[in-house]
PDB file of C-alpha atoms in Angstrom:
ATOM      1  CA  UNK A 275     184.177-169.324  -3.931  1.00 40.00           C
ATOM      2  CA  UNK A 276     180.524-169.023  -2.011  1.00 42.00           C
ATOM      3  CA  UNK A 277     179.271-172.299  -0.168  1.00 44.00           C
ATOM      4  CA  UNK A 278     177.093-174.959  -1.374  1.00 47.00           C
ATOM      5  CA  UNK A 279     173.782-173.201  -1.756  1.00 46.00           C
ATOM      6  CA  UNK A 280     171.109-174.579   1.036  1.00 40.00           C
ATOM      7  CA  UNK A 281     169.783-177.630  -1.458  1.00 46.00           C
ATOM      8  CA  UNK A 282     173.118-179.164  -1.018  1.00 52.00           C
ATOM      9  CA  UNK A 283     174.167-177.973  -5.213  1.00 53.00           C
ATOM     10  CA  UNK A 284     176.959-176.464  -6.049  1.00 61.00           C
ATOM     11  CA  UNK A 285     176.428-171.915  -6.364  1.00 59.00           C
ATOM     12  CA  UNK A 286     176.515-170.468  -9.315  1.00 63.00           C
ATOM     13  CA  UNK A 287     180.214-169.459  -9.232  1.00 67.00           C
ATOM     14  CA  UNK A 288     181.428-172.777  -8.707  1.00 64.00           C
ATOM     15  CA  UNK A 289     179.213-174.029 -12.031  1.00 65.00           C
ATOM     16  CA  UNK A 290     180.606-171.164 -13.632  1.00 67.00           C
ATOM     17  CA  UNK A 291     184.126-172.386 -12.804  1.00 72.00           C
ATOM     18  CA  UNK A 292     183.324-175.211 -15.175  1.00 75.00           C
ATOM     19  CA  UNK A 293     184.715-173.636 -18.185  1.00 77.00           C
ATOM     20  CA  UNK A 294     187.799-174.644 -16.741  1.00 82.00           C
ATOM     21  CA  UNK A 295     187.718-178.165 -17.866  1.00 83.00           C
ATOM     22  CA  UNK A 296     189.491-177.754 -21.118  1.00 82.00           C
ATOM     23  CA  UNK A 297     192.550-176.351 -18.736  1.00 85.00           C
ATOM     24  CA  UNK A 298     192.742-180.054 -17.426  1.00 87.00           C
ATOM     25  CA  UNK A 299     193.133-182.083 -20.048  1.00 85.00           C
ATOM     26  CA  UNK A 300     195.509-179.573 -21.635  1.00 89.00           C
ATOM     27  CA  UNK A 301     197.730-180.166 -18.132  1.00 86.00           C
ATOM     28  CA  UNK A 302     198.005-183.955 -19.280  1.00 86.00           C
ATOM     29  CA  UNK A 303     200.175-182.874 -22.078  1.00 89.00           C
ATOM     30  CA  UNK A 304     203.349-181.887 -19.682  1.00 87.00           C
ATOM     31  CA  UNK A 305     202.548-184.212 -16.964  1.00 87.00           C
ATOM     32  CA  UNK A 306     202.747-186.743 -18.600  1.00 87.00           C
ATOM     33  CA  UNK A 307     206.564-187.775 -17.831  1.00 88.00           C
ATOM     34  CA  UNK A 308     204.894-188.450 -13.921  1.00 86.00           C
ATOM     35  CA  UNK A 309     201.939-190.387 -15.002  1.00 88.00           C
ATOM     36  CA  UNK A 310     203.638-192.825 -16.603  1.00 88.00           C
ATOM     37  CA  UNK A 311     205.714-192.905 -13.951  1.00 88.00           C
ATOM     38  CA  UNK A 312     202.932-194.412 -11.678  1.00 91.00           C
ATOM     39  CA  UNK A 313     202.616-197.879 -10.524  1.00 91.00           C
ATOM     40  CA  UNK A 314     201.956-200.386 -13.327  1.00 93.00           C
ATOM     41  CA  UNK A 315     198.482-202.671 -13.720  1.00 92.00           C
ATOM     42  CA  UNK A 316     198.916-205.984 -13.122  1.00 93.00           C
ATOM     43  CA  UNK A 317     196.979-206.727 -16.504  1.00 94.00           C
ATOM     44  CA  UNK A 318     193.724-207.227 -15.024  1.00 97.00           C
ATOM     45  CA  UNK A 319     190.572-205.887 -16.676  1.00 98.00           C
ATOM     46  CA  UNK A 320     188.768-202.811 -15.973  1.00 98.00           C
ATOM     47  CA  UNK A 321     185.317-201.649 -17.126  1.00 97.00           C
ATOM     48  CA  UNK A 322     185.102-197.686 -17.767  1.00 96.00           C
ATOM     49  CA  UNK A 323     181.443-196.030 -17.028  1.00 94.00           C
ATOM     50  CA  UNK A 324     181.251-192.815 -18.479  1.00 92.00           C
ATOM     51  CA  UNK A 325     178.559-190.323 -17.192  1.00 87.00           C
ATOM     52  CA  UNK A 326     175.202-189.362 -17.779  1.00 76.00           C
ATOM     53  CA  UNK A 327     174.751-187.816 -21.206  1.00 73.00           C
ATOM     54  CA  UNK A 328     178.403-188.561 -22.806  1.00 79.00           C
ATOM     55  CA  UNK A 329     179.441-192.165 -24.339  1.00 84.00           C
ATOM     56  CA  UNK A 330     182.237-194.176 -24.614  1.00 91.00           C
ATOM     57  CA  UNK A 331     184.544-191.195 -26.379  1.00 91.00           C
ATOM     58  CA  UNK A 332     184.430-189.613 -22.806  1.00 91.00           C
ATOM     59  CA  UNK A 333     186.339-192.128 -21.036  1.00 95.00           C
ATOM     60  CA  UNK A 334     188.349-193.013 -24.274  1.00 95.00           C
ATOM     61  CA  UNK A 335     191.801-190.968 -22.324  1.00 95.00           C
ATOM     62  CA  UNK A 336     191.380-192.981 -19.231  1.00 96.00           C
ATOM     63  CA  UNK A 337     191.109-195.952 -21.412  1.00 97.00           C
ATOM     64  CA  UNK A 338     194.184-194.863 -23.230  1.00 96.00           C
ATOM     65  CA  UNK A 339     196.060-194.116 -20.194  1.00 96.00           C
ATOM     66  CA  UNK A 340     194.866-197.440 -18.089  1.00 97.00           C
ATOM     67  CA  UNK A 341     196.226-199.457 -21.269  1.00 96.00           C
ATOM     68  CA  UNK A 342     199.468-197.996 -21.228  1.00 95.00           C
ATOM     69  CA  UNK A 343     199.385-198.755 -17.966  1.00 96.00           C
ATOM     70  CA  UNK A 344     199.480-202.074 -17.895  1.00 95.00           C
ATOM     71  CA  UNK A 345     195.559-203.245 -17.985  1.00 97.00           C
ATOM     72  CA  UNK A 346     192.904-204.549 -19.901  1.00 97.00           C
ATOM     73  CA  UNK A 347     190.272-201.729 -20.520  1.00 97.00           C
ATOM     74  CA  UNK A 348     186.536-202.023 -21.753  1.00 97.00           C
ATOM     75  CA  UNK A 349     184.441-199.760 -22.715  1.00 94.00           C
ATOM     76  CA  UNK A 350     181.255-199.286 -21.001  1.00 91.00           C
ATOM     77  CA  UNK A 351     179.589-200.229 -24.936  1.00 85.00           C
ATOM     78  CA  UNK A 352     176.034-199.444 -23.672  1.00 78.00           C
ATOM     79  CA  UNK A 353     174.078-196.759 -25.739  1.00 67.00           C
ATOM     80  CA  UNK A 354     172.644-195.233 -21.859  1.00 60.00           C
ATOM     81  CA  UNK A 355     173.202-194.627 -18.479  1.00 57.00           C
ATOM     82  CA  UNK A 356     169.692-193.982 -17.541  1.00 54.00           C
ATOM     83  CA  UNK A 357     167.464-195.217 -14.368  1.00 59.00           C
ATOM     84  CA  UNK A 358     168.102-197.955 -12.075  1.00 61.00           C
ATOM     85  CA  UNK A 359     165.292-199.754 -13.578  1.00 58.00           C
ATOM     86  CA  UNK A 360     168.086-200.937 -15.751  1.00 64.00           C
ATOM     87  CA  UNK A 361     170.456-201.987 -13.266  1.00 68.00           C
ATOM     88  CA  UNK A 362     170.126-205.926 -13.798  1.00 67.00           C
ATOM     89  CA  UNK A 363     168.664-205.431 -17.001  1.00 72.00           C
ATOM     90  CA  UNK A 364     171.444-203.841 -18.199  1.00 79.00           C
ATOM     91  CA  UNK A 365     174.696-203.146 -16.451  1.00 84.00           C
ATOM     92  CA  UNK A 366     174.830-206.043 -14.789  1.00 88.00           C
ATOM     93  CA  UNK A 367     174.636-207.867 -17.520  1.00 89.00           C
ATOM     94  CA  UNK A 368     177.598-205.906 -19.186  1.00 91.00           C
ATOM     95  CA  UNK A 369     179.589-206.905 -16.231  1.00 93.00           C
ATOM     96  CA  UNK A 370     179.265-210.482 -16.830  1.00 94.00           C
ATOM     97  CA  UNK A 371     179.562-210.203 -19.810  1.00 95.00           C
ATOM     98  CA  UNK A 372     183.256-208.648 -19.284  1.00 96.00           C
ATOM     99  CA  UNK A 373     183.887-211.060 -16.583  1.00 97.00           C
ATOM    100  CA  UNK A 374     183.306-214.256 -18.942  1.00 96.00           C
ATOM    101  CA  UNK A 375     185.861-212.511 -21.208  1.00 96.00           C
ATOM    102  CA  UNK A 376     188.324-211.757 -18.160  1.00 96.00           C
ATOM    103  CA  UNK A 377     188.075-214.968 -16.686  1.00 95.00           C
ATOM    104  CA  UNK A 378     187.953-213.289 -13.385  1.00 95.00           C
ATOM    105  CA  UNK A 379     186.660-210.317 -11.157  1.00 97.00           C
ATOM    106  CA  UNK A 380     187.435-206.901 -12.793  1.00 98.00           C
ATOM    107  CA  UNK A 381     187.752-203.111 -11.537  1.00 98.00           C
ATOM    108  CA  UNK A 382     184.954-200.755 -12.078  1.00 98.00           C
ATOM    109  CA  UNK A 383     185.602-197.134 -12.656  1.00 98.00           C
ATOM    110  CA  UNK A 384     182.282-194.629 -12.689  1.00 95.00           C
ATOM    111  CA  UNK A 385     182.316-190.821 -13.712  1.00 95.00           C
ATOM    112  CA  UNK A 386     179.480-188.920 -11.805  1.00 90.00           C
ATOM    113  CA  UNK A 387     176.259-191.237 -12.516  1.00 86.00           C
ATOM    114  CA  UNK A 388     178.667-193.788 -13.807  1.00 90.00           C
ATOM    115  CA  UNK A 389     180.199-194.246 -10.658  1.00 93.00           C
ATOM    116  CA  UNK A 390     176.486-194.654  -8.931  1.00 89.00           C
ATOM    117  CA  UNK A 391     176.372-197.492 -11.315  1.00 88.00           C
ATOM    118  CA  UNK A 392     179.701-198.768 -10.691  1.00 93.00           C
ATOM    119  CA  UNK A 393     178.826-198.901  -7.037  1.00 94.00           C
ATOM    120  CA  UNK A 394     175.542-200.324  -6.971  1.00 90.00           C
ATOM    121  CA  UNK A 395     176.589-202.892 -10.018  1.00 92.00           C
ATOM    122  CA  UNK A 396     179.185-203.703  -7.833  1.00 95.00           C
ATOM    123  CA  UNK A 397     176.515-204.185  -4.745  1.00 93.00           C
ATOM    124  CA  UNK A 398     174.858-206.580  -6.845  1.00 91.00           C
ATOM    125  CA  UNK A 399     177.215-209.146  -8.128  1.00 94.00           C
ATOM    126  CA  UNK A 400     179.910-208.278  -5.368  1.00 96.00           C
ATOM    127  CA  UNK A 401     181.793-211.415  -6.613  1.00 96.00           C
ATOM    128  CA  UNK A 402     182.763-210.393  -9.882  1.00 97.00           C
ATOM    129  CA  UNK A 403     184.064-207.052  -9.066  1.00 98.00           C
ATOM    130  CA  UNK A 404     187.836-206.546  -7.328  1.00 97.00           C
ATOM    131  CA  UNK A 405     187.737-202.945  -7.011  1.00 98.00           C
ATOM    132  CA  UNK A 406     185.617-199.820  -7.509  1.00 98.00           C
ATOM    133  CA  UNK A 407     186.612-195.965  -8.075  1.00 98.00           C
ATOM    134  CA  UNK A 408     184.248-193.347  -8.440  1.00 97.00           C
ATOM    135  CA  UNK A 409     185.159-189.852  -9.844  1.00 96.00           C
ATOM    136  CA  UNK A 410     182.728-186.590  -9.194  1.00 92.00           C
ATOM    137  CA  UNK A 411     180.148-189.451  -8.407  1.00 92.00           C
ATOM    138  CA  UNK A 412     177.122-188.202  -5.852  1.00 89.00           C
ATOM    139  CA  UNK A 413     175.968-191.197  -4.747  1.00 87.00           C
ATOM    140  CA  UNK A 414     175.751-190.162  -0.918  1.00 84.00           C
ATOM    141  CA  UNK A 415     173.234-188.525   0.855  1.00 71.00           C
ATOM    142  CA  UNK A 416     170.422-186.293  -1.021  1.00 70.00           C
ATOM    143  CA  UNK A 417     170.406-187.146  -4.747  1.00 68.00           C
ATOM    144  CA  UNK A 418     169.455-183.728  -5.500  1.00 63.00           C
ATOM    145  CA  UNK A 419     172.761-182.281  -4.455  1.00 68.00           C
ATOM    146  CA  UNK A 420     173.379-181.872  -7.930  1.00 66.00           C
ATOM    147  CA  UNK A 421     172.326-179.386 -10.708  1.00 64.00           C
ATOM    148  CA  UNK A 422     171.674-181.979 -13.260  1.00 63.00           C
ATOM    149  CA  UNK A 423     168.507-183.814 -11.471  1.00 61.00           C
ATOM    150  CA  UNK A 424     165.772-182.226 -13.082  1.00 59.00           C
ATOM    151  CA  UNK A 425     167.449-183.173 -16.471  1.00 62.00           C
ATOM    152  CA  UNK A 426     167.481-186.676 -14.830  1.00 64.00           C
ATOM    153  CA  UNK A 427     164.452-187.193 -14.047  1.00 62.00           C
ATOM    154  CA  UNK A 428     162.757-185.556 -17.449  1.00 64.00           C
ATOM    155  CA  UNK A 429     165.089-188.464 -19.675  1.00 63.00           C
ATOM    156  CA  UNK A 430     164.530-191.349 -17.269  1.00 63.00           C
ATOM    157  CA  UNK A 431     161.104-191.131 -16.031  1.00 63.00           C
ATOM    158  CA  UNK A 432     162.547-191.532 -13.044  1.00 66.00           C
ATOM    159  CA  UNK A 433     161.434-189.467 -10.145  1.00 67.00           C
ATOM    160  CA  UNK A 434     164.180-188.816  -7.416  1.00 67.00           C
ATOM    161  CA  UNK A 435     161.256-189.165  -4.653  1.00 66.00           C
ATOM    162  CA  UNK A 436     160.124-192.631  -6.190  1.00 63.00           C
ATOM    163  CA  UNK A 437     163.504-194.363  -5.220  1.00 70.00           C
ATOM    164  CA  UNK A 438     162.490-196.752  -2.398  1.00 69.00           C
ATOM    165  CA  UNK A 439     163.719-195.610   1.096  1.00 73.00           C
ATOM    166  CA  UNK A 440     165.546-198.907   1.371  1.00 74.00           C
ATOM    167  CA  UNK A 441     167.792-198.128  -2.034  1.00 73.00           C
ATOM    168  CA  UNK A 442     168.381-194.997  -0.820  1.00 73.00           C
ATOM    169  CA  UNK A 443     169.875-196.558   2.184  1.00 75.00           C
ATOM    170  CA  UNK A 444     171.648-199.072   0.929  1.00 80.00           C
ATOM    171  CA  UNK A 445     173.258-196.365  -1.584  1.00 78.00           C
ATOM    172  CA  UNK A 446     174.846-194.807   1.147  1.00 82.00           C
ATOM    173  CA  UNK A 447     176.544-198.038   2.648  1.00 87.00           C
ATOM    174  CA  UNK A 448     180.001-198.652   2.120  1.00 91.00           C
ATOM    175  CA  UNK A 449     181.082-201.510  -0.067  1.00 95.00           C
ATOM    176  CA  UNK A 450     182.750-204.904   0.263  1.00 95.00           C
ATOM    177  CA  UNK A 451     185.513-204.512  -1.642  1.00 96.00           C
ATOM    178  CA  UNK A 452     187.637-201.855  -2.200  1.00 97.00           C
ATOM    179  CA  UNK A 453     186.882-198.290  -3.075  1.00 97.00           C
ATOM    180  CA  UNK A 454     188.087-195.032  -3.735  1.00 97.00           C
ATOM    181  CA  UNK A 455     186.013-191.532  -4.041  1.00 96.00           C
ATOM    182  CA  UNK A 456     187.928-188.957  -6.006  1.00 96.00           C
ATOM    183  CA  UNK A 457     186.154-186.042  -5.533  1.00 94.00           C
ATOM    184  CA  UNK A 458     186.804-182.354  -6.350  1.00 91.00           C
ATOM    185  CA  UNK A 459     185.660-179.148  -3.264  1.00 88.00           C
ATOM    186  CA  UNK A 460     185.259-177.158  -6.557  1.00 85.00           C
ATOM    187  CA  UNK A 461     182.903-179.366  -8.069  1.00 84.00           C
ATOM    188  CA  UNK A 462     180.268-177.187  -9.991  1.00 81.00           C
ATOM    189  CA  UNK A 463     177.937-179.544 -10.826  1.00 82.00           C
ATOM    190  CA  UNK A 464     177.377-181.592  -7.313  1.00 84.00           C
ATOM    191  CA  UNK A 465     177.728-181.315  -4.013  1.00 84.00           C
ATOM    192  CA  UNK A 466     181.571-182.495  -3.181  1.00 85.00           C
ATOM    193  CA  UNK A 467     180.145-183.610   0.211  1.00 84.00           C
ATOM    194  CA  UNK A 468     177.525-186.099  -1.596  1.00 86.00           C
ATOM    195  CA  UNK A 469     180.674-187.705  -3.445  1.00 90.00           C
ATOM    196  CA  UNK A 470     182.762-188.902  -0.012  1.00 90.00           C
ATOM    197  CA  UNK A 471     181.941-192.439   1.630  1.00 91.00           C
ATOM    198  CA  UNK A 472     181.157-193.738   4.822  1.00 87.00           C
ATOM    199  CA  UNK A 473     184.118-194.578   7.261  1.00 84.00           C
ATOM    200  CA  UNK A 474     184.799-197.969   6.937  1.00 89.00           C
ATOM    201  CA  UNK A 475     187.920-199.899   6.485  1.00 90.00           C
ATOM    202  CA  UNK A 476     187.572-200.697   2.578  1.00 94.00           C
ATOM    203  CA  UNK A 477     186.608-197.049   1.936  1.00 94.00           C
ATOM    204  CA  UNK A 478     188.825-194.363   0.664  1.00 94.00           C
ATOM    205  CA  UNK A 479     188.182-190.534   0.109  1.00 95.00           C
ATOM    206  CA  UNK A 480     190.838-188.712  -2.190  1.00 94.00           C
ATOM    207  CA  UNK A 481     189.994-184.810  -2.753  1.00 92.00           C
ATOM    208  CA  UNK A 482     191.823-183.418  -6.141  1.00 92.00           C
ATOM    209  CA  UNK A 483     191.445-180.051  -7.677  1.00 90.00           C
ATOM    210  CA  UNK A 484     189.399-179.769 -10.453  1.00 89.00           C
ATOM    211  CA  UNK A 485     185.673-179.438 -12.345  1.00 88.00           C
ATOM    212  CA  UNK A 486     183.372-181.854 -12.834  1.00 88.00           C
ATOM    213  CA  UNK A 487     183.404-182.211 -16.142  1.00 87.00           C
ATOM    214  CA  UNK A 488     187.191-182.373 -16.278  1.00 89.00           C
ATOM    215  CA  UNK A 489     187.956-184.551 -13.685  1.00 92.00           C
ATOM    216  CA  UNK A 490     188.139-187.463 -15.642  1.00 92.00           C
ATOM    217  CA  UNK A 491     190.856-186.029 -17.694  1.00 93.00           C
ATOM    218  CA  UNK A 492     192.555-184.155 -14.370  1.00 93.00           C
ATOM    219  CA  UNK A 493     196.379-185.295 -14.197  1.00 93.00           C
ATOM    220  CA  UNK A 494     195.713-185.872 -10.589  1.00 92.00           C
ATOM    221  CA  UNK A 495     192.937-187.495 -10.712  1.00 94.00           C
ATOM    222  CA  UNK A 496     194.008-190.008 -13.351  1.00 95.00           C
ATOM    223  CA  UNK A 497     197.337-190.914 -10.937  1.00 94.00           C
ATOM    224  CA  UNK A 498     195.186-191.349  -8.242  1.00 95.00           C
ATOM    225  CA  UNK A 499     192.841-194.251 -10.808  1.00 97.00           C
ATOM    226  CA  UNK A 500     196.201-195.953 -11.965  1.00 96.00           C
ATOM    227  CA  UNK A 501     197.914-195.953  -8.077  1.00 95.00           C
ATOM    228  CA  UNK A 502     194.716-197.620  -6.845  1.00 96.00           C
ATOM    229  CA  UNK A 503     194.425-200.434  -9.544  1.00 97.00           C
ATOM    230  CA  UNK A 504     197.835-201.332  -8.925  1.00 96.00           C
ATOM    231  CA  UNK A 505     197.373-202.636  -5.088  1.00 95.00           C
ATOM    232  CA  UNK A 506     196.714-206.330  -5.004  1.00 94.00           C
ATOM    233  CA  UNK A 507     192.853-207.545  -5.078  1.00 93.00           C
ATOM    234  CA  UNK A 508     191.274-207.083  -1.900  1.00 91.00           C
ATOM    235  CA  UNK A 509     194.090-204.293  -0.328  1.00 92.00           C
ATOM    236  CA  UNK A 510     193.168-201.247   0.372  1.00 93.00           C
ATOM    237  CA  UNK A 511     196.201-199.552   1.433  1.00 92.00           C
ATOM    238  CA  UNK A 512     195.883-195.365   1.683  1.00 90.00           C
ATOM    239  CA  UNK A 513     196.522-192.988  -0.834  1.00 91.00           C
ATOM    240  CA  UNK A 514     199.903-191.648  -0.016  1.00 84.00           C
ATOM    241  CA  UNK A 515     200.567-188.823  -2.853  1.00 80.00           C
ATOM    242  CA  UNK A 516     204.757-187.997  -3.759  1.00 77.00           C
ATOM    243  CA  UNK A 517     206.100-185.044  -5.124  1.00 74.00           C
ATOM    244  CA  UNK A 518     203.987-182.620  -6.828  1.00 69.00           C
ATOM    245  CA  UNK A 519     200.613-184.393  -6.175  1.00 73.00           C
ATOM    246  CA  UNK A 520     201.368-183.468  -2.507  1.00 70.00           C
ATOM    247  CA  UNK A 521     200.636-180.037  -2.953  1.00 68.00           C
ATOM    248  CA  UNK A 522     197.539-180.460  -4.761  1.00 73.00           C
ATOM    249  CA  UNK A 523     196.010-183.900  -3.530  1.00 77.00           C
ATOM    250  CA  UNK A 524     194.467-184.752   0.022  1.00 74.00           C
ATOM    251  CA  UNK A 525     193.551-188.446   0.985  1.00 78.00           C
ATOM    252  CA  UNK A 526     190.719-188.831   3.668  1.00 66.00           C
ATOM    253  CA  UNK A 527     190.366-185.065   4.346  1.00 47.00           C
ATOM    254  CA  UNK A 528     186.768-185.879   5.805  1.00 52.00           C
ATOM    255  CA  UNK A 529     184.699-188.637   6.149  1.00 49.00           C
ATOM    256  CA  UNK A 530     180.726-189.131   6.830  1.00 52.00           C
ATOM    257  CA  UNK A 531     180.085-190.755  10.190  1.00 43.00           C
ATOM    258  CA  UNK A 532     178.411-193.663   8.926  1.00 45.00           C
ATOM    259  CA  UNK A 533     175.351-193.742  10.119  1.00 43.00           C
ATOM    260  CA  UNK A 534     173.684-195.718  12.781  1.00 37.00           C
ATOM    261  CA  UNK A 535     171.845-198.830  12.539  1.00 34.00           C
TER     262      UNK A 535
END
């Protein structure tokens, strides 16, 4: 497969490769047996973001999954996930709203601009949130890594250029409570290396393969979601893959220097 092209976006083979996605979610169907066999929730909630474009049906597997699983799952039961205008407006509001119901800090889990959302939702109200995972999310470095801005910024009104320098910034910190990147080097819609966080002791990379589009539904993906939620609130232990997942899964491959003050 050819590089990223020089923007930082995926080439045109790898966006090709896309049509793959289907292949994914069929693989759930005889791995199965090992997903289930992977650690069990401790019942605690967790909020599912799906990505720009798609609804609630997109996550409705991973909610299916996390339930059997062991945890409380909501949907993200917003009609948009549009620009970050409606960050406080919106998802933070849905948060507490979730929290209230919970009783407690809940786990976040964001599919591509659901995960920016996760993150910086998270960055907000840092006290209601016990853990974040992002999946194909590119919410490092230039946010035009991706094929899908232009699309972005014709349904938002948003211009990429028009995001304060600051929020930019602060996009690319690390977090203060635990998180996990799953991100794909076959991604075809963004840059793989705009969906890996900073070094820091709370942060976690975990490369899987897979699409974009699929990786929500990607067997190895989806044990990687269920082994995180299980650690206790506040541990971030690393992702140590078993048996097959070994072959195909790499924790903390590479990391950005995070960068100087």
């Amino acid at each position: 497969m050819p590089a990223d092209r020089p923007d930082g976006s995926p080439g045109l083979l790898y966006l090709l490769a896309e049509a793959r996605a289907p292949l994914e979610a069929a693989a759930l169907i005889p791995t199965l047996p090992s997903l289930l066999g992977a650690p069990t929730g401790d019942g605690h909630h967790v909020v599912t973001i799906p990505p720009f474009g798609a609804g609630d049906a997109f996550t409705a597997v991973l909610r299916a999954y996390l339930g059997r699983m062991g945890y409380v799952t909501h949907k993200w039961g917003r009609a948009e996930i549009l620009g970050f205008h409606r960050l406080h407006t919106i998802a933070v509001r849905r948060l507490r709203e979730v929290v209230d119901e919970a009783g407690g800090p809940v786990s976040l889990i964001g599919h591509s601009l659901g995960g920016i959302y996760a993150r910086e939702v998270a960055r907000a109200d840092p006290e209601n949130v016990r853990r974040v995972i992002t999946v194909g999310s590119p919410f490092a470095g230039d946010l035009k890594s991706n094929v899908v801005w232009p699309m972005y910024e014709s349904v938002t009104g948003t211009r990429i250029e028009s995001i304060p320098d600051d929020v930019m910034a602060r996009m690319n910190e690390p977090l203060p409570m635990p998180a996990t990147a799953i991100y794909s080097r076959t991604d075809g819609v963004v840059s793989w290396s705009s969906c890996i966080d900073a070094e820091a002791p709370l942060a976690e990379n975990v490369a899987v393969p897979g699409s974009h589009i699929g990786l929500i539904h990607n067997p190895a993906a989806l044990h990687v979601i269920a082994d995180r939620l299980a650690q206790p609130a506040g541990v971030q232990q690393p992702y140590a893959p078993d048996g097959w997942r070994r072959l195909v899964t790499r924790a903390g491959p590479w990391r950005r220097p995070r960068s100087s003050p």
